Amino acid sequence: MRSFLKTKTAIALALVVTAGAAQAEDVEVLHWWTSGGEAAALNVLKGDLEGQGIGWTDMPVAGGGGEQAMTVLRARVTAGNAPTAVQGLGFDILDWANQGSLANLNDVAAKEGWDDVVPAALQAFAKVDGEWVSAPVNVHSTNWVWANKSVLDANGISVPTTWEEFTAALDTLSAAGVTPIAHGGQAWQDTTVFDAVAMSVLGADGYRAAFIDLDEGVLGSDDMVEAFERMAVIRANVDDNFSGRDWNLATAMVINGEAGFQMMGDWAKGEFLNAGQVPGEDFLCFRFPGTQDQVTFNADQFMMFDQGGAVSAEQAALASAILSPSFQSAFNVVKGSVPARTDVSDEAFDACGKQGMADLAAAASSGNLLGSVAHGHANPASVKNAIYDVVTAHFNGEYDSATAAAELVDAVSIAK
Ligand code: GAL
């Protein structure tokens, strides 16, 4: 019996070790793309590499927004066992680069002219001291609303363009017995909604002053109190089971017609597409009312972790595949995001994707393109987490709106 147990343990350990270690010619990729739409997009990348004879060891870590993935990553790096390539966002990428953990991608970047085609807003999170440290996959934005078209039609609701029209639509749905807003109560989701709501009240300049410059006057302003008041209205329009719900399950509520709207980044579009739905026919996408000419963005990138020496041939191949124009089109069409290169045609994109590309270009030239707080493009993790705590505590009724704005000032000043 004992020796049987020992053998069993040895086999189990061997399995764990084999699963954790990539073959020499493989890339091991740590990511959090585990929903149906995300997995469909990831398959485009896997297929691309397989076509080049490069194997893929998958290291998925469930949890939208990537917090859990970053916890697993820290443990792997601390154990001296960093994965080959890791999905990363904004300030997290800069942190890893500054810790000296990332391989230098300058040779691939120079050969393929990344400097000329990747927009400055992304280069700010992909280059450190003139060194390319990660490969940008896409640009997402968080200030979108997703709607079930038949639910809106049945209730005589047209796309709301102002906060007042939006709240009127919520009241109509509520009276009709439909959940107005599908939401998942997780800190990153609460804050994704807050990105858009705060931008709608503060405008681009106020958002920049509050969340990028961390100006205490704006963080604690009457406008910020108003932003929290709007969050309270949103809280009053979600169903009773919102707490802890995963974002893609909230999207499913809109897909199934259980709810009218979801405020979520454009990765939600991947779920609609994966369910066979068509924009303009089954679902609608529009900017959160009051942010029509603004974009709060986040960009997924793959960081290549230094495996001891120069960037490996497989890492270089992965980086090069990610930035190729054909991949940028094929992947982003499925993912819901838009290309990380400015020279990719919008031809293959649906109406939401075309709008996303046009909005991004317009916001970049008008100065209304600002990093998402919720997705690590406004602040380093310490400040981001401090904001998460206040937004979530307010959403769950622990603070009234005036207290939340005051707490925001304190929490940010301690964290920064
Ligand atoms: C974001 C990421 C997106 C999407 C989303 C939900 O942080 O940028 O690609 O996957 O999380 O998981």
XYZ file of C-alpha atoms and ligand atoms in Angstrom:
428
model
C 0.000 0.000 0.000
C 2.759 2.365 1.041
C 4.834 1.774 -2.020
C 1.724 2.129 -4.176
C 1.120 5.533 -2.596
C 4.755 6.475 -3.125
C 4.539 5.513 -6.786
C 1.328 7.467 -7.141
C 2.945 10.531 -5.571
C 5.981 10.194 -7.825
C 3.776 10.009 -10.914
C 1.755 13.013 -9.757
C 4.943 15.006 -9.140
C 6.347 14.021 -12.513
C 3.129 15.213 -14.147
C 3.307 18.538 -12.342
C 6.939 19.013 -13.357
C 6.246 18.092 -16.994
C 3.236 20.380 -17.148
C 5.194 23.284 -15.675
C 8.292 23.034 -17.851
C 8.228 24.095 -21.481
C 10.128 22.003 -24.036
C 13.254 23.734 -25.338
C 11.612 24.692 -28.624
C 8.277 25.650 -27.055
C 7.069 28.934 -25.744
C 5.287 28.837 -22.414
C 2.660 31.564 -22.381
C 1.050 32.837 -19.186
C -2.207 34.682 -19.817
C -5.737 35.245 -18.486
C -7.671 34.755 -21.700
C -9.979 31.996 -20.498
C -13.486 33.126 -21.555
C -14.982 31.759 -24.788
C -14.255 34.887 -26.817
C -10.773 35.323 -25.353
C -9.853 31.686 -25.988
C -11.040 32.003 -29.599
C -8.704 34.971 -30.068
C -5.802 33.198 -28.365
C -6.226 30.303 -30.801
C -5.355 32.699 -33.622
C -1.953 33.284 -31.976
C -1.426 29.596 -31.165
C -2.251 28.675 -34.770
C 0.179 31.273 -36.097
C 3.046 29.846 -34.034
C 2.162 26.252 -34.770
C 2.379 27.176 -38.449
C 6.000 28.151 -37.782
C 6.714 24.859 -36.000
C 6.856 26.464 -32.553
C 5.113 24.541 -29.774
C 2.887 26.227 -27.213
C 2.743 25.382 -23.523
C -0.386 26.999 -22.192
C -0.408 28.598 -18.739
C -3.901 30.071 -18.341
C -4.755 31.799 -15.060
C -8.469 32.556 -14.859
C -9.561 35.955 -13.588
C -10.553 38.901 -15.767
C -8.267 41.910 -15.634
C -5.274 39.703 -14.795
C -4.791 40.196 -11.040
C -4.584 36.471 -10.352
C -2.264 36.018 -13.330
C 0.098 38.631 -11.892
C 0.107 36.814 -8.526
C 1.051 33.544 -10.229
C 3.690 35.362 -12.255
C 5.311 36.828 -9.145
C 5.505 33.360 -7.590
C 7.060 31.905 -10.752
C 9.655 34.670 -11.032
C 10.513 34.424 -7.329
C 11.046 30.681 -7.776
C 13.449 31.409 -10.661
C 11.089 29.809 -13.164
C 9.703 32.679 -15.252
C 7.486 31.691 -18.199
C 8.759 32.538 -21.693
C 6.046 35.058 -22.484
C 3.499 36.742 -20.254
C 0.410 38.847 -20.981
C 0.882 42.194 -19.274
C -0.684 45.611 -18.939
C 0.686 49.142 -18.694
C 2.533 49.981 -15.513
C 3.042 46.284 -14.640
C 5.194 45.977 -17.771
C 7.265 48.993 -16.770
C 7.733 47.514 -13.268
C 9.025 44.195 -14.608
C 11.314 46.001 -17.033
C 12.708 48.202 -14.280
C 13.396 45.087 -12.214
C 15.524 43.803 -15.109
C 13.276 40.777 -15.761
C 12.501 41.373 -19.428
C 14.434 40.478 -22.567
C 15.460 43.233 -24.964
C 13.414 43.087 -28.196
C 15.256 45.877 -30.012
C 16.613 43.651 -32.793
C 13.158 42.399 -33.826
C 11.697 45.866 -33.373
C 14.379 47.505 -35.534
C 14.145 44.860 -38.249
C 10.379 45.286 -38.445
C 10.158 49.030 -37.874
C 7.972 48.987 -34.744
C 9.008 52.558 -33.921
C 7.190 53.806 -37.014
C 3.905 51.927 -36.646
C 3.195 51.581 -32.913
C 1.441 54.699 -31.564
C 3.244 56.798 -28.952
C 0.617 56.054 -26.280
C 1.542 52.368 -26.519
C 5.268 52.857 -26.860
C 5.114 54.564 -23.469
C 4.297 51.139 -21.992
C 6.412 48.991 -24.307
C 9.770 50.778 -24.215
C 11.976 51.651 -21.268
C 15.075 53.802 -21.764
C 14.909 53.264 -25.514
C 14.625 49.478 -25.171
C 11.606 47.557 -26.455
C 10.589 45.273 -23.588
C 7.249 43.926 -24.790
C 5.219 43.264 -27.913
C 1.881 45.117 -28.131
C -1.001 42.912 -29.241
C -3.911 45.307 -29.326
C -5.649 48.362 -27.971
C -8.793 47.842 -25.922
C -10.941 50.592 -24.509
C -13.111 50.549 -21.447
C -15.717 53.276 -22.066
C -18.154 51.135 -24.057
C -21.733 50.074 -23.420
C -23.059 46.792 -24.879
C -26.784 46.379 -25.384
C -29.273 43.711 -26.410
C -30.972 45.168 -29.479
C -34.277 43.269 -29.208
C -34.624 44.242 -25.551
C -34.094 47.894 -26.434
C -36.458 47.712 -29.430
C -39.182 45.962 -27.426
C -39.041 48.770 -24.879
C -38.865 51.637 -27.356
C -35.347 52.621 -26.271
C -32.908 54.190 -28.710
C -29.181 54.504 -28.057
C -28.810 56.964 -25.157
C -26.414 59.833 -25.797
C -26.592 61.637 -22.443
C -26.631 60.550 -18.809
C -30.280 61.662 -18.583
C -31.279 59.530 -21.570
C -29.340 56.629 -20.115
C -31.072 56.817 -16.719
C -34.450 57.135 -18.473
C -33.652 53.905 -20.361
C -32.696 52.191 -17.090
C -36.028 53.230 -15.549
C -37.938 51.910 -18.570
C -36.200 48.526 -18.380
C -36.707 48.331 -14.662
C -40.429 49.018 -15.039
C -40.602 46.288 -17.709
C -39.058 43.752 -15.319
C -35.760 43.483 -17.200
C -32.459 43.817 -15.309
C -31.241 47.169 -16.620
C -27.496 46.571 -16.154
C -25.599 43.274 -16.175
C -22.635 43.611 -13.858
C -20.098 41.481 -12.068
C -19.184 42.795 -8.635
C -15.406 42.427 -8.672
C -13.114 45.362 -7.935
C -11.675 45.498 -11.443
C -15.164 45.425 -12.992
C -16.504 48.119 -10.655
C -13.515 50.240 -11.617
C -13.944 49.526 -15.336
C -17.384 51.120 -15.045
C -15.883 53.925 -12.986
C -13.344 54.707 -15.786
C -16.226 55.682 -18.063
C -18.444 57.285 -15.457
C -15.612 59.465 -14.112
C -14.568 60.470 -17.637
C -18.164 61.456 -18.447
C -18.363 63.813 -15.478
C -14.785 65.118 -15.307
C -14.069 65.328 -19.038
C -10.666 64.349 -20.414
C -8.814 67.179 -18.633
C -10.399 66.407 -15.274
C -9.759 62.662 -15.687
C -6.105 63.384 -16.490
C -5.755 65.722 -13.513
C -7.398 63.269 -11.103
C -6.065 59.908 -12.164
C -2.834 60.544 -14.019
C -1.533 63.655 -12.260
C -3.226 62.611 -8.970
C -4.292 66.188 -8.247
C -5.920 66.089 -4.802
C -8.214 69.018 -5.586
C -9.779 67.116 -8.473
C -9.758 63.753 -6.694
C -11.829 65.282 -3.903
C -13.890 67.666 -6.051
C -17.648 68.083 -6.335
C -17.375 66.545 -9.789
C -15.851 63.434 -8.229
C -18.743 63.304 -5.759
C -21.076 63.484 -8.766
C -19.186 60.609 -10.429
C -19.762 58.510 -7.311
C -23.444 59.554 -7.297
C -23.729 58.150 -10.821
C -22.026 54.939 -9.663
C -24.744 54.677 -6.999
C -27.420 54.988 -9.705
C -25.718 52.188 -11.616
C -25.560 50.078 -8.434
C -29.324 50.525 -8.049
C -29.845 49.060 -11.525
C -27.960 45.755 -11.216
C -29.566 42.483 -10.135
C -29.261 40.978 -6.641
C -26.732 38.335 -7.684
C -24.099 40.691 -9.084
C -21.533 40.136 -6.364
C -18.466 38.201 -7.549
C -19.975 37.383 -10.962
C -17.405 36.946 -13.748
C -17.565 39.575 -16.473
C -18.341 37.111 -19.251
C -21.355 35.793 -17.313
C -22.599 39.370 -17.118
C -22.093 39.634 -20.892
C -24.098 36.410 -21.273
C -27.030 38.102 -19.497
C -27.103 40.734 -22.254
C -26.634 38.094 -24.960
C -29.599 36.110 -23.565
C -31.830 39.141 -23.147
C -31.910 38.871 -19.347
C -30.372 42.340 -19.103
C -30.368 45.442 -21.286
C -26.854 46.851 -20.955
C -23.337 46.048 -19.809
C -20.597 48.610 -19.359
C -17.405 46.785 -20.194
C -14.282 46.993 -22.321
C -14.472 45.781 -25.898
C -13.296 42.282 -24.981
C -17.057 41.845 -24.312
C -17.577 41.948 -28.079
C -15.609 38.699 -28.321
C -18.347 37.014 -26.259
C -21.156 38.291 -28.513
C -19.273 37.130 -31.617
C -18.468 33.790 -30.028
C -22.217 33.344 -29.429
C -22.847 33.946 -33.146
C -24.306 37.433 -32.660
C -23.935 40.270 -35.138
C -23.402 43.933 -34.224
C -26.256 46.194 -35.285
C -28.585 43.167 -35.608
C -28.386 41.332 -32.278
C -26.331 43.679 -30.146
C -25.305 47.319 -30.109
C -22.057 48.972 -29.060
C -21.800 52.622 -28.141
C -19.601 54.867 -26.045
C -20.742 55.533 -22.501
C -22.965 58.638 -22.734
C -20.860 61.764 -22.296
C -17.628 60.100 -23.465
C -18.396 59.977 -27.189
C -15.168 61.715 -28.177
C -12.978 60.213 -25.476
C -11.218 56.898 -25.065
C -9.965 55.249 -21.878
C -7.591 52.607 -23.203
C -5.603 49.589 -22.195
C -3.300 47.553 -24.379
C -2.452 43.888 -23.955
C 1.176 43.140 -24.566
C 3.411 40.110 -24.273
C 6.481 40.568 -22.129
C 9.313 38.184 -22.968
C 10.946 37.147 -19.725
C 14.734 36.988 -19.721
C 15.638 33.303 -19.769
C 19.319 34.054 -19.063
C 20.953 35.557 -22.124
C 19.657 37.214 -25.252
C 16.070 36.896 -26.395
C 15.540 33.311 -27.638
C 14.671 32.472 -31.233
C 11.183 31.363 -30.102
C 10.604 34.578 -28.159
C 11.711 36.630 -31.168
C 9.392 34.592 -33.419
C 6.468 35.137 -31.036
C 7.135 38.887 -30.850
C 7.427 39.101 -34.604
C 4.204 37.103 -35.156
C 2.319 39.375 -32.749
C 3.280 42.549 -34.592
C 2.689 41.234 -38.092
C -0.080 43.207 -39.846
C -1.988 40.058 -40.848
C -1.999 38.748 -37.277
C -2.993 42.174 -35.918
C -6.044 42.108 -38.146
C -7.005 38.436 -37.678
C -6.569 38.464 -33.887
C -8.252 41.768 -33.115
C -11.272 41.012 -35.299
C -11.981 38.081 -32.952
C -10.852 39.672 -29.665
C -12.923 42.862 -29.918
C -9.880 45.114 -29.642
C -8.249 47.184 -32.389
C -4.747 46.837 -33.846
C -1.673 48.058 -31.999
C -0.281 49.282 -35.326
C -1.551 52.370 -37.082
C -1.110 50.902 -40.595
C -3.630 48.026 -40.444
C -6.727 48.354 -42.647
C -10.137 48.326 -40.940
C -11.575 46.320 -43.826
C -11.930 43.020 -41.957
C -13.487 44.679 -38.898
C -17.206 44.833 -38.081
C -19.041 48.088 -37.321
C -17.927 48.183 -33.651
C -14.326 47.470 -34.643
C -14.372 50.173 -37.329
C -15.779 52.626 -34.793
C -13.133 51.558 -32.265
C -10.342 52.255 -34.753
C -11.780 55.623 -35.779
C -12.420 56.666 -32.144
C -8.875 55.716 -31.159
C -7.301 57.746 -33.946
C -9.549 60.752 -33.209
C -8.922 60.619 -29.439
C -5.162 60.285 -29.992
C -5.090 63.438 -32.083
C -7.414 65.492 -29.862
C -5.596 64.627 -26.611
C -8.621 62.658 -25.330
C -6.859 59.284 -25.261
C -6.165 58.440 -21.632
C -5.016 55.316 -19.828
C -7.612 53.175 -18.053
C -7.415 53.295 -14.262
C -9.021 49.865 -13.974
C -6.559 48.216 -16.357
C -3.267 49.565 -15.120
C -2.669 52.290 -17.686
C -3.080 55.287 -15.394
C -1.072 54.268 -12.326
C 1.248 51.660 -10.883
C -0.437 48.750 -9.066
C -0.262 50.348 -5.602
C -2.310 53.399 -6.639
C -4.598 51.331 -8.859
C -5.398 49.010 -5.954
C -6.047 51.958 -3.640
C -8.585 53.311 -6.155
C -10.134 49.821 -6.547
C -10.709 49.653 -2.789
C -12.549 52.971 -2.608
C -14.643 52.397 -5.743
C -15.679 48.931 -4.584
C -16.409 49.979 -1.005
C -18.652 52.764 -2.326
C -20.334 50.441 -4.837
C -21.165 48.073 -1.995
C -22.657 50.849 0.105
C -19.853 51.256 2.649
C -19.366 54.957 1.819
C -21.736 57.633 0.643
C -20.519 59.599 -2.370
C -18.984 62.524 -0.461
C -17.103 60.139 1.832
C -15.903 58.136 -1.182
C -14.341 61.227 -2.788
C -12.630 62.122 0.502
C -11.415 58.519 0.903
C -10.072 58.613 -2.648
C -7.853 61.576 -1.757
C -6.508 59.784 1.339
C -6.064 56.368 -0.254
C -4.207 57.785 -3.261
C -1.963 59.969 -1.133
C -0.953 56.989 1.016
C -0.379 54.714 -1.988
C 1.569 57.019 -4.281
C -8.239 43.022 -19.618
C -7.476 42.605 -20.844
C -8.405 42.149 -21.885
C -9.484 41.224 -21.367
C -10.009 41.600 -19.991
C -10.894 40.566 -19.314
O -7.358 43.428 -18.628
O -6.760 43.704 -21.322
O -7.669 41.545 -22.924
O -9.055 39.956 -21.441
O -8.993 41.929 -19.127
O -10.217 39.401 -19.029
